[in-house]
PDB file of C-alpha atoms in Angstrom:
ATOM      1  CA  UNK A 748     -15.037   2.307  -9.645  1.00 68.00           C
ATOM      2  CA  UNK A 749     -13.055  -0.665  -8.439  1.00 66.00           C
ATOM      3  CA  UNK A 750     -14.308  -2.101  -5.210  1.00 89.00           C
ATOM      4  CA  UNK A 751     -12.206  -4.283  -2.957  1.00 94.00           C
ATOM      5  CA  UNK A 752     -14.253  -5.649  -0.077  1.00 95.00           C
ATOM      6  CA  UNK A 753     -12.849  -7.206   3.050  1.00 95.00           C
ATOM      7  CA  UNK A 754     -15.416  -9.276   4.876  1.00 89.00           C
ATOM      8  CA  UNK A 755     -14.720  -8.006   8.389  1.00 90.00           C
ATOM      9  CA  UNK A 756     -13.708  -4.584   9.661  1.00 93.00           C
ATOM     10  CA  UNK A 757     -12.844  -5.808  13.140  1.00 95.00           C
ATOM     11  CA  UNK A 758     -12.090  -9.320  14.302  1.00 96.00           C
ATOM     12  CA  UNK A 759     -11.141 -10.731  17.696  1.00 97.00           C
ATOM     13  CA  UNK A 760      -9.784 -14.264  17.897  1.00 97.00           C
ATOM     14  CA  UNK A 761      -8.123 -16.432  20.489  1.00 97.00           C
ATOM     15  CA  UNK A 762      -4.582 -17.765  20.334  1.00 97.00           C
ATOM     16  CA  UNK A 763      -4.456 -21.035  18.430  1.00 97.00           C
ATOM     17  CA  UNK A 764      -7.633 -20.456  16.438  1.00 97.00           C
ATOM     18  CA  UNK A 765      -7.680 -20.848  12.673  1.00 97.00           C
ATOM     19  CA  UNK A 766      -8.583 -17.501  11.142  1.00 97.00           C
ATOM     20  CA  UNK A 767      -9.838 -16.709   7.660  1.00 97.00           C
ATOM     21  CA  UNK A 768      -9.662 -13.193   6.232  1.00 97.00           C
ATOM     22  CA  UNK A 769     -11.656 -12.816   3.048  1.00 96.00           C
ATOM     23  CA  UNK A 770     -11.187 -10.353   0.230  1.00 97.00           C
ATOM     24  CA  UNK A 771     -13.306  -9.924  -2.875  1.00 97.00           C
ATOM     25  CA  UNK A 772     -12.759  -7.573  -5.821  1.00 95.00           C
ATOM     26  CA  UNK A 773     -15.326  -6.797  -8.480  1.00 93.00           C
ATOM     27  CA  UNK A 774     -13.184  -5.668 -11.436  1.00 87.00           C
ATOM     28  CA  UNK A 775     -11.816  -8.956 -12.773  1.00 89.00           C
ATOM     29  CA  UNK A 776      -8.306  -8.050 -11.622  1.00 89.00           C
ATOM     30  CA  UNK A 777      -5.665 -10.700 -12.077  1.00 88.00           C
ATOM     31  CA  UNK A 778      -3.329  -9.726  -9.258  1.00 89.00           C
ATOM     32  CA  UNK A 779      -4.270  -9.714  -5.587  1.00 93.00           C
ATOM     33  CA  UNK A 780      -2.203  -8.966  -2.496  1.00 94.00           C
ATOM     34  CA  UNK A 781      -2.288  -9.245   1.277  1.00 97.00           C
ATOM     35  CA  UNK A 782      -0.379  -6.755   3.402  1.00 96.00           C
ATOM     36  CA  UNK A 783      -0.185  -6.192   7.106  1.00 96.00           C
ATOM     37  CA  UNK A 784       0.260  -2.725   8.554  1.00 96.00           C
ATOM     38  CA  UNK A 785       1.885  -2.094  11.897  1.00 94.00           C
ATOM     39  CA  UNK A 786       2.867   1.206  13.570  1.00 89.00           C
ATOM     40  CA  UNK A 787       6.394   2.187  12.653  1.00 86.00           C
ATOM     41  CA  UNK A 788       6.749  -0.635  10.131  1.00 90.00           C
ATOM     42  CA  UNK A 789       4.519   0.552   7.314  1.00 90.00           C
ATOM     43  CA  UNK A 790       2.994  -1.989   4.936  1.00 93.00           C
ATOM     44  CA  UNK A 791       4.622  -5.378   4.579  1.00 94.00           C
ATOM     45  CA  UNK A 792       3.681  -7.876   1.914  1.00 94.00           C
ATOM     46  CA  UNK A 793       2.547 -11.281   3.184  1.00 96.00           C
ATOM     47  CA  UNK A 794       1.429 -13.128   0.038  1.00 96.00           C
ATOM     48  CA  UNK A 795       0.301 -12.277  -3.440  1.00 93.00           C
ATOM     49  CA  UNK A 796      -1.308 -14.019  -6.365  1.00 93.00           C
ATOM     50  CA  UNK A 797      -0.899 -13.301 -10.067  1.00 87.00           C
ATOM     51  CA  UNK A 798      -3.895 -15.363 -11.086  1.00 86.00           C
ATOM     52  CA  UNK A 799      -6.306 -18.085 -10.000  1.00 90.00           C
ATOM     53  CA  UNK A 800      -4.632 -20.994  -8.212  1.00 89.00           C
ATOM     54  CA  UNK A 801      -1.324 -19.109  -8.164  1.00 90.00           C
ATOM     55  CA  UNK A 802       0.380 -17.790  -5.061  1.00 93.00           C
ATOM     56  CA  UNK A 803       3.733 -16.307  -4.189  1.00 93.00           C
ATOM     57  CA  UNK A 804       5.340 -15.556  -0.845  1.00 94.00           C
ATOM     58  CA  UNK A 805       5.920 -11.952   0.030  1.00 92.00           C
ATOM     59  CA  UNK A 806       8.322 -10.567   2.603  1.00 90.00           C
ATOM     60  CA  UNK A 807       6.710 -12.029   5.736  1.00 95.00           C
ATOM     61  CA  UNK A 808       4.803 -15.233   4.856  1.00 96.00           C
ATOM     62  CA  UNK A 809       5.598 -17.169   8.034  1.00 96.00           C
ATOM     63  CA  UNK A 810       2.486 -18.179   9.928  1.00 96.00           C
ATOM     64  CA  UNK A 811       0.185 -17.459   6.990  1.00 97.00           C
ATOM     65  CA  UNK A 812      -1.187 -19.234   3.959  1.00 97.00           C
ATOM     66  CA  UNK A 813      -3.513 -18.117   1.161  1.00 97.00           C
ATOM     67  CA  UNK A 814      -6.121 -19.486  -1.181  1.00 97.00           C
ATOM     68  CA  UNK A 815      -7.209 -18.235  -4.606  1.00 96.00           C
ATOM     69  CA  UNK A 816      -9.802 -20.635  -5.985  1.00 95.00           C
ATOM     70  CA  UNK A 817     -11.708 -17.952  -7.869  1.00 95.00           C
ATOM     71  CA  UNK A 818     -10.377 -14.889  -9.607  1.00 94.00           C
ATOM     72  CA  UNK A 819     -12.357 -12.429  -7.521  1.00 95.00           C
ATOM     73  CA  UNK A 820     -11.563 -13.903  -4.111  1.00 97.00           C
ATOM     74  CA  UNK A 821      -8.276 -14.060  -2.214  1.00 97.00           C
ATOM     75  CA  UNK A 822      -8.282 -15.498   1.285  1.00 97.00           C
ATOM     76  CA  UNK A 823      -5.620 -15.101   3.946  1.00 98.00           C
ATOM     77  CA  UNK A 824      -5.412 -17.927   6.470  1.00 98.00           C
ATOM     78  CA  UNK A 825      -3.796 -17.900   9.870  1.00 97.00           C
ATOM     79  CA  UNK A 826      -3.419 -21.592  10.635  1.00 94.00           C
ATOM     80  CA  UNK A 827      -2.910 -21.053  14.362  1.00 97.00           C
ATOM     81  CA  UNK A 828      -3.305 -17.436  15.368  1.00 97.00           C
ATOM     82  CA  UNK A 829      -0.727 -15.926  17.694  1.00 97.00           C
ATOM     83  CA  UNK A 830      -0.665 -12.612  19.542  1.00 97.00           C
ATOM     84  CA  UNK A 831       2.105 -11.269  17.285  1.00 96.00           C
ATOM     85  CA  UNK A 832      -0.339 -11.506  14.390  1.00 98.00           C
ATOM     86  CA  UNK A 833      -2.468  -8.778  15.920  1.00 98.00           C
ATOM     87  CA  UNK A 834      -2.423  -6.176  13.182  1.00 97.00           C
ATOM     88  CA  UNK A 835      -4.296  -4.334  10.446  1.00 96.00           C
ATOM     89  CA  UNK A 836      -4.594  -6.497   7.344  1.00 97.00           C
ATOM     90  CA  UNK A 837      -5.040  -4.869   3.961  1.00 96.00           C
ATOM     91  CA  UNK A 838      -6.075  -6.567   0.747  1.00 96.00           C
ATOM     92  CA  UNK A 839      -5.344  -5.029  -2.647  1.00 94.00           C
ATOM     93  CA  UNK A 840      -5.828  -5.847  -6.313  1.00 92.00           C
ATOM     94  CA  UNK A 841      -4.616  -4.571  -9.665  1.00 88.00           C
ATOM     95  CA  UNK A 842      -5.298  -5.212 -13.306  1.00 79.00           C
ATOM     96  CA  UNK A 843      -2.281  -6.992 -14.718  1.00 71.00           C
ATOM     97  CA  UNK A 844      -0.396 -10.271 -14.709  1.00 49.00           C
ATOM     98  CA  UNK A 845       3.099  -8.910 -15.196  1.00 52.00           C
ATOM     99  CA  UNK A 846       5.783  -8.852 -12.528  1.00 50.00           C
ATOM    100  CA  UNK A 847       7.061  -5.363 -11.836  1.00 50.00           C
ATOM    101  CA  UNK A 848       4.088  -3.733 -13.496  1.00 58.00           C
ATOM    102  CA  UNK A 849       3.304  -0.164 -12.678  1.00 72.00           C
ATOM    103  CA  UNK A 850      -0.457  -0.320 -12.336  1.00 80.00           C
ATOM    104  CA  UNK A 851      -1.653   1.216  -9.076  1.00 85.00           C
ATOM    105  CA  UNK A 852      -3.095  -0.993  -6.385  1.00 89.00           C
ATOM    106  CA  UNK A 853      -6.700  -0.712  -5.247  1.00 91.00           C
ATOM    107  CA  UNK A 854      -7.116  -1.350  -1.534  1.00 93.00           C
ATOM    108  CA  UNK A 855      -9.894  -2.547   0.720  1.00 94.00           C
ATOM    109  CA  UNK A 856     -10.752  -0.824   3.992  1.00 92.00           C
ATOM    110  CA  UNK A 857      -8.728  -3.245   6.052  1.00 94.00           C
ATOM    111  CA  UNK A 858      -9.441  -5.786   8.766  1.00 96.00           C
ATOM    112  CA  UNK A 859      -8.189  -4.988  12.234  1.00 96.00           C
ATOM    113  CA  UNK A 860      -7.431  -8.349  13.828  1.00 97.00           C
ATOM    114  CA  UNK A 861      -6.825  -8.751  17.532  1.00 98.00           C
ATOM    115  CA  UNK A 862      -5.517 -12.078  18.824  1.00 97.00           C
ATOM    116  CA  UNK A 863      -5.904 -12.532  22.565  1.00 97.00           C
TER     117      UNK A 863
ATOM    118  CA  UNK B1383      16.868  -4.710  -3.707  1.00 79.00           C
ATOM    119  CA  UNK B1384      14.727  -1.647  -3.462  1.00 87.00           C
ATOM    120  CA  UNK B1385      14.036   0.622  -0.519  1.00 93.00           C
ATOM    121  CA  UNK B1386      11.888   3.621   0.300  1.00 95.00           C
ATOM    122  CA  UNK B1387      12.635   5.967   3.176  1.00 97.00           C
ATOM    123  CA  UNK B1388      10.164   8.427   4.629  1.00 97.00           C
ATOM    124  CA  UNK B1389      12.192  10.074   7.350  1.00 96.00           C
ATOM    125  CA  UNK B1390       9.315  12.131   8.747  1.00 96.00           C
ATOM    126  CA  UNK B1391       7.248   9.963  11.043  1.00 95.00           C
ATOM    127  CA  UNK B1392       4.740  12.643  11.970  1.00 96.00           C
ATOM    128  CA  UNK B1393       4.137  16.236  10.907  1.00 97.00           C
ATOM    129  CA  UNK B1394       1.765  18.711  12.542  1.00 97.00           C
ATOM    130  CA  UNK B1395       0.717  21.921  10.831  1.00 97.00           C
ATOM    131  CA  UNK B1396      -1.983  24.508  11.173  1.00 97.00           C
ATOM    132  CA  UNK B1397      -4.560  24.868   8.463  1.00 97.00           C
ATOM    133  CA  UNK B1398      -3.453  26.910   5.426  1.00 97.00           C
ATOM    134  CA  UNK B1399       0.212  26.158   5.985  1.00 97.00           C
ATOM    135  CA  UNK B1400       2.162  24.508   3.176  1.00 97.00           C
ATOM    136  CA  UNK B1401       3.725  21.159   4.002  1.00 98.00           C
ATOM    137  CA  UNK B1402       6.214  18.910   2.200  1.00 98.00           C
ATOM    138  CA  UNK B1403       6.444  15.176   2.745  1.00 98.00           C
ATOM    139  CA  UNK B1404       9.825  13.710   1.879  1.00 98.00           C
ATOM    140  CA  UNK B1405      10.473  10.436   0.079  1.00 98.00           C
ATOM    141  CA  UNK B1406      13.890   9.019  -0.779  1.00 98.00           C
ATOM    142  CA  UNK B1407      14.225   5.794  -2.715  1.00 97.00           C
ATOM    143  CA  UNK B1408      16.922   3.287  -3.630  1.00 95.00           C
ATOM    144  CA  UNK B1409      17.001   0.985  -6.627  1.00 92.00           C
ATOM    145  CA  UNK B1410      19.573  -0.355  -9.067  1.00 90.00           C
ATOM    146  CA  UNK B1411      17.109  -0.487 -11.927  1.00 88.00           C
ATOM    147  CA  UNK B1412      16.954   2.245 -14.527  1.00 88.00           C
ATOM    148  CA  UNK B1413      13.248   1.695 -15.092  1.00 87.00           C
ATOM    149  CA  UNK B1414      11.053   2.116 -12.075  1.00 90.00           C
ATOM    150  CA  UNK B1415       7.798   3.635 -10.900  1.00 90.00           C
ATOM    151  CA  UNK B1416       7.065   5.792  -7.884  1.00 93.00           C
ATOM    152  CA  UNK B1417       3.720   6.194  -6.171  1.00 94.00           C
ATOM    153  CA  UNK B1418       2.054   8.164  -3.411  1.00 96.00           C
ATOM    154  CA  UNK B1419      -0.919   6.836  -1.488  1.00 96.00           C
ATOM    155  CA  UNK B1420      -3.097   8.517   1.137  1.00 97.00           C
ATOM    156  CA  UNK B1421      -4.612   6.621   4.051  1.00 95.00           C
ATOM    157  CA  UNK B1422      -7.332   8.641   5.819  1.00 93.00           C
ATOM    158  CA  UNK B1423      -8.689   7.547   9.216  1.00 89.00           C
ATOM    159  CA  UNK B1424     -11.194   5.291   7.437  1.00 86.00           C
ATOM    160  CA  UNK B1425      -8.279   2.977   6.618  1.00 87.00           C
ATOM    161  CA  UNK B1426      -8.480   2.530   2.858  1.00 89.00           C
ATOM    162  CA  UNK B1427      -5.333   3.515   0.966  1.00 93.00           C
ATOM    163  CA  UNK B1428      -6.128   5.824  -1.901  1.00 93.00           C
ATOM    164  CA  UNK B1429      -3.867   6.109  -4.934  1.00 93.00           C
ATOM    165  CA  UNK B1430      -2.694   9.696  -5.566  1.00 94.00           C
ATOM    166  CA  UNK B1431      -0.025   9.628  -8.260  1.00 91.00           C
ATOM    167  CA  UNK B1432       2.282   7.398 -10.293  1.00 90.00           C
ATOM    168  CA  UNK B1433       5.489   8.595 -11.939  1.00 89.00           C
ATOM    169  CA  UNK B1434       7.933   6.606 -14.094  1.00 87.00           C
ATOM    170  CA  UNK B1435      11.683   7.043 -13.981  1.00 89.00           C
ATOM    171  CA  UNK B1436      11.863   8.601 -17.426  1.00 87.00           C
ATOM    172  CA  UNK B1437       9.556  11.447 -16.631  1.00 83.00           C
ATOM    173  CA  UNK B1438      11.124  13.978 -14.299  1.00 83.00           C
ATOM    174  CA  UNK B1439       8.574  16.647 -14.981  1.00 83.00           C
ATOM    175  CA  UNK B1440       6.994  17.940 -11.812  1.00 85.00           C
ATOM    176  CA  UNK B1441       3.254  17.566 -11.500  1.00 86.00           C
ATOM    177  CA  UNK B1442       0.586  19.721  -9.959  1.00 88.00           C
ATOM    178  CA  UNK B1443      -2.960  18.674  -9.183  1.00 89.00           C
ATOM    179  CA  UNK B1444      -4.925  21.337  -7.377  1.00 93.00           C
ATOM    180  CA  UNK B1445      -3.274  21.899  -4.006  1.00 95.00           C
ATOM    181  CA  UNK B1446      -1.028  18.862  -4.477  1.00 95.00           C
ATOM    182  CA  UNK B1447       2.335  18.916  -6.239  1.00 94.00           C
ATOM    183  CA  UNK B1448       5.119  16.413  -6.651  1.00 94.00           C
ATOM    184  CA  UNK B1449       8.827  17.069  -7.166  1.00 94.00           C
ATOM    185  CA  UNK B1450      10.741  14.169  -8.716  1.00 94.00           C
ATOM    186  CA  UNK B1451      14.535  14.500  -8.735  1.00 93.00           C
ATOM    187  CA  UNK B1452      16.574  11.544  -9.957  1.00 93.00           C
ATOM    188  CA  UNK B1453      19.839  13.250  -8.971  1.00 92.00           C
ATOM    189  CA  UNK B1454      18.874  12.993  -5.302  1.00 95.00           C
ATOM    190  CA  UNK B1455      16.606   9.916  -5.640  1.00 95.00           C
ATOM    191  CA  UNK B1456      13.726  11.837  -4.172  1.00 96.00           C
ATOM    192  CA  UNK B1457      10.020  12.115  -4.908  1.00 96.00           C
ATOM    193  CA  UNK B1458       8.650  14.724  -2.533  1.00 97.00           C
ATOM    194  CA  UNK B1459       5.008  15.648  -2.090  1.00 97.00           C
ATOM    195  CA  UNK B1460       3.833  19.150  -1.230  1.00 97.00           C
ATOM    196  CA  UNK B1461       0.396  20.178  -0.065  1.00 97.00           C
ATOM    197  CA  UNK B1462      -0.294  23.877  -0.473  1.00 96.00           C
ATOM    198  CA  UNK B1463      -2.699  25.648   1.888  1.00 97.00           C
ATOM    199  CA  UNK B1464      -3.332  22.502   3.893  1.00 97.00           C
ATOM    200  CA  UNK B1465      -6.802  21.653   5.136  1.00 97.00           C
ATOM    201  CA  UNK B1466      -8.091  19.520   7.990  1.00 96.00           C
ATOM    202  CA  UNK B1467      -9.264  16.923   5.447  1.00 95.00           C
ATOM    203  CA  UNK B1468      -5.637  16.415   4.433  1.00 97.00           C
ATOM    204  CA  UNK B1469      -4.992  14.749   7.799  1.00 97.00           C
ATOM    205  CA  UNK B1470      -3.944  11.204   6.971  1.00 97.00           C
ATOM    206  CA  UNK B1471      -1.011   8.866   6.707  1.00 96.00           C
ATOM    207  CA  UNK B1472       0.817   9.257   3.413  1.00 97.00           C
ATOM    208  CA  UNK B1473       2.850   6.459   1.888  1.00 97.00           C
ATOM    209  CA  UNK B1474       5.479   6.665  -0.806  1.00 97.00           C
ATOM    210  CA  UNK B1475       6.097   3.440  -2.766  1.00 95.00           C
ATOM    211  CA  UNK B1476       8.486   2.088  -5.398  1.00 93.00           C
ATOM    212  CA  UNK B1477       8.158  -0.614  -8.025  1.00 88.00           C
ATOM    213  CA  UNK B1478      11.255  -1.555 -10.015  1.00 79.00           C
ATOM    214  CA  UNK B1479      12.495  -4.443 -12.090  1.00 68.00           C
ATOM    215  CA  UNK B1480      10.811  -7.732 -11.320  1.00 63.00           C
ATOM    216  CA  UNK B1481       9.775  -6.957  -7.782  1.00 68.00           C
ATOM    217  CA  UNK B1482       6.551  -6.094  -6.081  1.00 80.00           C
ATOM    218  CA  UNK B1483       5.660  -2.716  -4.674  1.00 87.00           C
ATOM    219  CA  UNK B1484       7.780  -1.573  -1.723  1.00 91.00           C
ATOM    220  CA  UNK B1485       6.245   0.963   0.645  1.00 94.00           C
ATOM    221  CA  UNK B1486       7.896   3.460   2.927  1.00 95.00           C
ATOM    222  CA  UNK B1487       6.853   3.460   6.564  1.00 95.00           C
ATOM    223  CA  UNK B1488       4.523   6.377   6.064  1.00 95.00           C
ATOM    224  CA  UNK B1489       4.247   9.940   7.325  1.00 97.00           C
ATOM    225  CA  UNK B1490       1.317  10.893   9.520  1.00 96.00           C
ATOM    226  CA  UNK B1491       0.114  14.397   8.728  1.00 98.00           C
ATOM    227  CA  UNK B1492      -2.054  16.188  11.253  1.00 97.00           C
ATOM    228  CA  UNK B1493      -3.645  19.447  10.149  1.00 97.00           C
ATOM    229  CA  UNK B1494      -5.199  21.463  12.939  1.00 97.00           C
ATOM    230  CA  UNK B1495      -7.916  24.086  12.410  1.00 95.00           C
TER     231      UNK B1495
END
């Protein structure tokens, strides 16, 4: 079974702090994704990566950056956390390198981040 | 551009009732894929089904069934004889052309004993 592990289940940070959300997958998947989930807005794509060292902006990249130095790890970085970044963050991976591919995503349990 | 609409924000049923979750999609591509995911209270989204645009055959898996109709751009999900364990948020999603997966806003299903 594919396992996508997010390092923290709950996180509380102060405004202005630099925040790292870590995600690791154990199935050698090429593609990895970061989404945020907010009530009434569903899942929105922040950034994704087709392979190591590659990154692409999603629908709402502002205020975020990412790092993919190793294939199994995809980090989401909030350079200077703000209260409007309080949300549930979901990491996902899938086994392909093609745009528009139909392989299903495998999700982690999510990190609920609160910025005060 | 692609879009997924789940008009039902929240549905409440009593155990053993049948329930249908609606999903309407928009895309200009002729080749596309539709998905349903379940998100239980634990938070992890679980993949339920994938259907491509060339296969309109309905699918049944136990108490779950899916009705894909290209004529109405819909991919509805029915749970027969619902159970408390079916309580979750359900997301419909679309992948077409050279874009990433687009999710609907989700439908929260609450099944009461």
